[in-house]
Short mmCIF file of C-alpha atoms in Angstrom, two decimals:
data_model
loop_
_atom_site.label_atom_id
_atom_site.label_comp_id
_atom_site.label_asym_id
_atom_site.label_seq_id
_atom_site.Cartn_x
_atom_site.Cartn_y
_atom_site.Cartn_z
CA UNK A 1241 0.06 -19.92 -18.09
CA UNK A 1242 -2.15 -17.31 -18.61
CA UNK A 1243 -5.09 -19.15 -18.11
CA UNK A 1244 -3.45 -20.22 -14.86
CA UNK A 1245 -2.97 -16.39 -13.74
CA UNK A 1246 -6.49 -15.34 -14.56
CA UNK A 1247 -8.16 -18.06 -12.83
CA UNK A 1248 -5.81 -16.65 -9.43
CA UNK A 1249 -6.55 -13.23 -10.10
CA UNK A 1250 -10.72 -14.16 -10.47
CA UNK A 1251 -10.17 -15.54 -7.24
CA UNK A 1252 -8.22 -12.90 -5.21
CA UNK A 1253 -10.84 -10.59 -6.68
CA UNK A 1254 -14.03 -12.39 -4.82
CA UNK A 1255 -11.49 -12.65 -1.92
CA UNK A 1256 -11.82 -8.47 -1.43
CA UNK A 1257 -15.51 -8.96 -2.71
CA UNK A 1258 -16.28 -11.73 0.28
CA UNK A 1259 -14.46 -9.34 2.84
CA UNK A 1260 -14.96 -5.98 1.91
CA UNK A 1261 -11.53 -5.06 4.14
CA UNK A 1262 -11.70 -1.52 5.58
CA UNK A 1263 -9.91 1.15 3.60
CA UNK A 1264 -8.51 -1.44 1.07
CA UNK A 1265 -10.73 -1.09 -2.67
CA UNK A 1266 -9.65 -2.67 -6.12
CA UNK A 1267 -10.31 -3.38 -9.14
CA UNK A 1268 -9.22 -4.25 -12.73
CA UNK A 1269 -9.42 -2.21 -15.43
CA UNK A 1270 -8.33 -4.44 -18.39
CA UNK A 1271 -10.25 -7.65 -19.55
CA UNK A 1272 -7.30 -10.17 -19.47
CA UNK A 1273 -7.20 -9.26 -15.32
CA UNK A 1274 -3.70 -7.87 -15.50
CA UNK A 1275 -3.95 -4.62 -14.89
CA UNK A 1276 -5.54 -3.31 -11.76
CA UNK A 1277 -6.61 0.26 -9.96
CA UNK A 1278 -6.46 0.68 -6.48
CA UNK A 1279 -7.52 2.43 -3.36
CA UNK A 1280 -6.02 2.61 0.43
CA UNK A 1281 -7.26 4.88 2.91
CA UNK A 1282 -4.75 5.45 5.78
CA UNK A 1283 -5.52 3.69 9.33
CA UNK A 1284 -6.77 5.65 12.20
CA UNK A 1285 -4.92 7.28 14.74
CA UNK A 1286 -2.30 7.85 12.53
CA UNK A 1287 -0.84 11.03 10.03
CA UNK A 1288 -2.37 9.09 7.57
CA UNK A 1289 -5.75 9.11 8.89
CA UNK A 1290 -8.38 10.01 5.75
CA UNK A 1291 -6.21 10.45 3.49
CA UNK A 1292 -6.33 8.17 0.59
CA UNK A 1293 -3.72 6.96 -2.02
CA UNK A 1294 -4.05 5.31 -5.67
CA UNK A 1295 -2.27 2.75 -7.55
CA UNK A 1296 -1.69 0.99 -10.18
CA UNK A 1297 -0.85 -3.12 -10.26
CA UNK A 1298 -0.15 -4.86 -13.27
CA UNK A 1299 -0.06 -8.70 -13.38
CA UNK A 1300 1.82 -11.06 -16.32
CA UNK A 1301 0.84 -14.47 -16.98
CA UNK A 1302 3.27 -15.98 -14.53
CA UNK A 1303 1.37 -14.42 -11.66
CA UNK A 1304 1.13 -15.77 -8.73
CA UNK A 1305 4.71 -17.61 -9.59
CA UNK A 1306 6.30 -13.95 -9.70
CA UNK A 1307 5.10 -10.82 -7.81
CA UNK A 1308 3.24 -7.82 -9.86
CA UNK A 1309 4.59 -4.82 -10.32
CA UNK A 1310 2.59 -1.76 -7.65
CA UNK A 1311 3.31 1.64 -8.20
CA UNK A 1312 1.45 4.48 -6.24
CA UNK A 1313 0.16 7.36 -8.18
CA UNK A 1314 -0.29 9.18 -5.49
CA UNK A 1315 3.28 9.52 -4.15
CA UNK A 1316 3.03 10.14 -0.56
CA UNK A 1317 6.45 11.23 0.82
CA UNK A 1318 7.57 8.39 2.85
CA UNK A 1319 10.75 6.43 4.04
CA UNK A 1320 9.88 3.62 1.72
CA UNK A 1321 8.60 4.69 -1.67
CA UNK A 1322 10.41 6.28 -4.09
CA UNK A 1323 9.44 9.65 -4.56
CA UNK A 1324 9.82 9.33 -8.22
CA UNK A 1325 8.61 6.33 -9.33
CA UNK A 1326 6.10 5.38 -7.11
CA UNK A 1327 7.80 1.95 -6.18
CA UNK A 1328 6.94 0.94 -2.67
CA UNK A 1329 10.13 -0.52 -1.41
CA UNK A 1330 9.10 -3.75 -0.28
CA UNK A 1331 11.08 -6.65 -0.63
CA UNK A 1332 8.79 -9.54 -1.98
CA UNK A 1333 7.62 -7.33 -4.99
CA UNK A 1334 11.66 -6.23 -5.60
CA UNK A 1335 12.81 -9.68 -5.20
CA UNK A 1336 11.26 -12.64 -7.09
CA UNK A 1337 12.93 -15.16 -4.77
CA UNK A 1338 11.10 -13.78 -1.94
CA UNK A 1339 7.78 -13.63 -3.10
CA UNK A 1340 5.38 -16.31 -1.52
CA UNK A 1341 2.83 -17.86 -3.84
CA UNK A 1342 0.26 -17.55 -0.88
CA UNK A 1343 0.63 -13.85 -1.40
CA UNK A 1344 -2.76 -12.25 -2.89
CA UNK A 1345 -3.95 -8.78 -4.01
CA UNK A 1346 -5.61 -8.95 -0.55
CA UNK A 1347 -2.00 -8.94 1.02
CA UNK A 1348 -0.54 -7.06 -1.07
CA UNK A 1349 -2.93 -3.93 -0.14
CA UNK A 1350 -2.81 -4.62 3.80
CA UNK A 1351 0.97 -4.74 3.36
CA UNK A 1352 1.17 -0.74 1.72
CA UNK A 1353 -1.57 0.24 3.87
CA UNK A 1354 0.28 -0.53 6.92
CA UNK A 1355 3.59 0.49 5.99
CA UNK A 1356 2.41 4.03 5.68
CA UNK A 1357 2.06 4.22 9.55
CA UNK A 1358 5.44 1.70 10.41
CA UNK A 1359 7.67 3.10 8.37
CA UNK A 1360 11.21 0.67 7.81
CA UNK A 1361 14.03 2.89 8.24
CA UNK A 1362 16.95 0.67 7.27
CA UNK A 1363 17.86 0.98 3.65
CA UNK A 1364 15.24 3.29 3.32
CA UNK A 1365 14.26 4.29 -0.94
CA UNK A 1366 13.65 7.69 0.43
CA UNK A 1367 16.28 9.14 2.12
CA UNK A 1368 14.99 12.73 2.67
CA UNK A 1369 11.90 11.45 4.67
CA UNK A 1370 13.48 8.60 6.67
CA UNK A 1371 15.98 11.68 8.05
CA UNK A 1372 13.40 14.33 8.67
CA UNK A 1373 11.25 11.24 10.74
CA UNK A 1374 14.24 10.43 12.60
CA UNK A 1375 15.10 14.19 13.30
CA UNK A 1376 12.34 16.09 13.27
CA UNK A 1377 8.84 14.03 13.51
CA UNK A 1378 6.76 17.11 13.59
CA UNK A 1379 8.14 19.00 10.68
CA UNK A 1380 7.69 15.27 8.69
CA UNK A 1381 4.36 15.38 9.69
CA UNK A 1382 3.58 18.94 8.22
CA UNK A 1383 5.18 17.64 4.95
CA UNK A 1384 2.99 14.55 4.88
CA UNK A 1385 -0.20 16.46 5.18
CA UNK A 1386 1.14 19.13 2.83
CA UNK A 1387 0.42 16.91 0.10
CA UNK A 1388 -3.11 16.78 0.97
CA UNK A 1389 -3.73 20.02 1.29
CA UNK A 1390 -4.35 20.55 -2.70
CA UNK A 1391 -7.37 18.11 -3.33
CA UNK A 1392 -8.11 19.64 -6.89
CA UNK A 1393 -4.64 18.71 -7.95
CA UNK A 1394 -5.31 15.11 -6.39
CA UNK A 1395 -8.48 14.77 -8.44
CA UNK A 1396 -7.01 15.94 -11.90
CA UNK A 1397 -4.31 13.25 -11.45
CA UNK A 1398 -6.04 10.99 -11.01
CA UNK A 1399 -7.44 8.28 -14.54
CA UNK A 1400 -10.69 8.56 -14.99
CA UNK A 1401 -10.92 4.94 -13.91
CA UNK A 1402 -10.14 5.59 -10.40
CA UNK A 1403 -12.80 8.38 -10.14
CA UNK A 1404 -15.74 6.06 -10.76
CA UNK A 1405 -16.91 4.94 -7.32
CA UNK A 1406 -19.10 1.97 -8.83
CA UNK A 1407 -16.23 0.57 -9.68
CA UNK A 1408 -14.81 0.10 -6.13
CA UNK A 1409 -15.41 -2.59 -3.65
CA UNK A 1410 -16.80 -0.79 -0.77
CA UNK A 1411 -15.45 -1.50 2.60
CA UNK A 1412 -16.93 -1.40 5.58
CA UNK A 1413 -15.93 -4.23 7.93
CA UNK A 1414 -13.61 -2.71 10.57
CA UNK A 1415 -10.50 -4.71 11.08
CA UNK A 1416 -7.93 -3.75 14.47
CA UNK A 1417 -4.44 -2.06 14.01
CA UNK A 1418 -2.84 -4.93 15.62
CA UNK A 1419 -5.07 -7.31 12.88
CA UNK A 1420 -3.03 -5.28 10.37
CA UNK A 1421 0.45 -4.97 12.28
CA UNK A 1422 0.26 -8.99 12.37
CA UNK A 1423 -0.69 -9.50 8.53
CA UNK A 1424 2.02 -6.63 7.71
CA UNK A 1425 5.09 -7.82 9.76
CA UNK A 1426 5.51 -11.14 8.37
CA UNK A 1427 5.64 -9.67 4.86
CA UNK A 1428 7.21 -6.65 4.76
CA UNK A 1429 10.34 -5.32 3.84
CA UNK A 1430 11.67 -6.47 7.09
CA UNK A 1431 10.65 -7.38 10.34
CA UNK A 1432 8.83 -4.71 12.43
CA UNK A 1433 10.06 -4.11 15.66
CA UNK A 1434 8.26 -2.52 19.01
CA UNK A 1435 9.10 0.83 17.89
CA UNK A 1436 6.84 0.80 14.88
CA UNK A 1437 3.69 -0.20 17.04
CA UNK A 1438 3.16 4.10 17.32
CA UNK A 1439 2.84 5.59 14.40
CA UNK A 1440 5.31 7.71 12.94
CA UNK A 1441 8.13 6.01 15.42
CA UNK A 1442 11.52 5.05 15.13
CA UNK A 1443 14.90 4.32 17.30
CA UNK A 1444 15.69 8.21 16.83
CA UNK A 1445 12.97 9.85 18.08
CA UNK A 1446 12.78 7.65 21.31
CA UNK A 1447 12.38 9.96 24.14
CA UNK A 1448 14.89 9.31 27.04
#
């Protein structure tokens, strides 16, 4: 079984190698392939614009028959990760029965990358933000950005194994919001409706 998983996991690697997907940069950092780093940048146009986030993935040897497990170690404040753990809330990786085996670490990366900027406010894991988007999208804005406004406390949290830029995959092949709205809203936690399209947009802050 293990075999099985690392033979998948050589292969989802050369898929990110072969693409080099914009904003999207991974890489493992244990021999056996199960444990991973990783890098997304937040798309354009959006509050999320140059800022960047790292996680952490870690694989077992029933991969890609079960999802892995992604945590982001740096926690933005959003609708849909937890602001302690740094679970995304996305319902594939939560719920074995509805992870795909087509899914890759390719996928898995657009999926977080996108959600940043189409927030799912239903259920969401993070109550505090999904209110404050709904009520007051400026003011969730300032809070977002607040975050990044301390870089030296973003670089000293960070493992030394993220810090090493030879150990990325650079990307550098553009790829269109819609490109990534179309990957993201047939996997993610649910289906995303017109509203998300903008950035930062939901039913409540619909102007009349």
């Amino acid at each position: 079984m293990h075999r099985r998983a690392y033979f998948l996991l050589e292969r989802d690697f050369q898929e990110l190698k072969e693409n080099n997907f914009k904003g999207i940069t991974a890489f493992p950092v244990s021999e056996d392939l199960m444990e991973w780093g990783a890098s997304i940048q937040g798309l354009q146009n959006t509050v999320w614009q140059g800022l960047f986030f790292q996680l952490t993935i870690n694989f077992t040897s029933e991969y890609n028959l079960v999802p892995p497990v992604v945590k982001f170690l740096t926690i933005p404040f959003h609708p849909n990760v937890d602001q302690n753990t740094g679970r995304a809330c996305i319902d594939f990786l939560d719920d074995p029965a509805k992870w795909n085996t087509s899914y890759t670490l390719s996928s898995i990366l657009f999926t977080l990358q996108v959600m940043l900027s189409n927030p799912v406010l239903e259920n969401p894991v993070n109550l505090e933000a999904a209110q404050m988007l709904i009520k007051d999208e400026s003011l969730y804005k300032q809070i977002v950005l607040r975050f990044f406004n301390q870089p030296s406390q973003l670089r000293d949290d960070r493992p030394e194994s993220l810090k090493d830029p030879d150990k990325f995959i650079r990307s550098t092949k553009a790829v269109s919001f819609n490109d990534y709205y179309k990957t993201w809203s047939g996997i993610a936690t649910s289906k995303a409706t017109e509203y998300y399209r903008s950035p930062c947009k939901s039913p409540g802050l619909q102007s009349s």
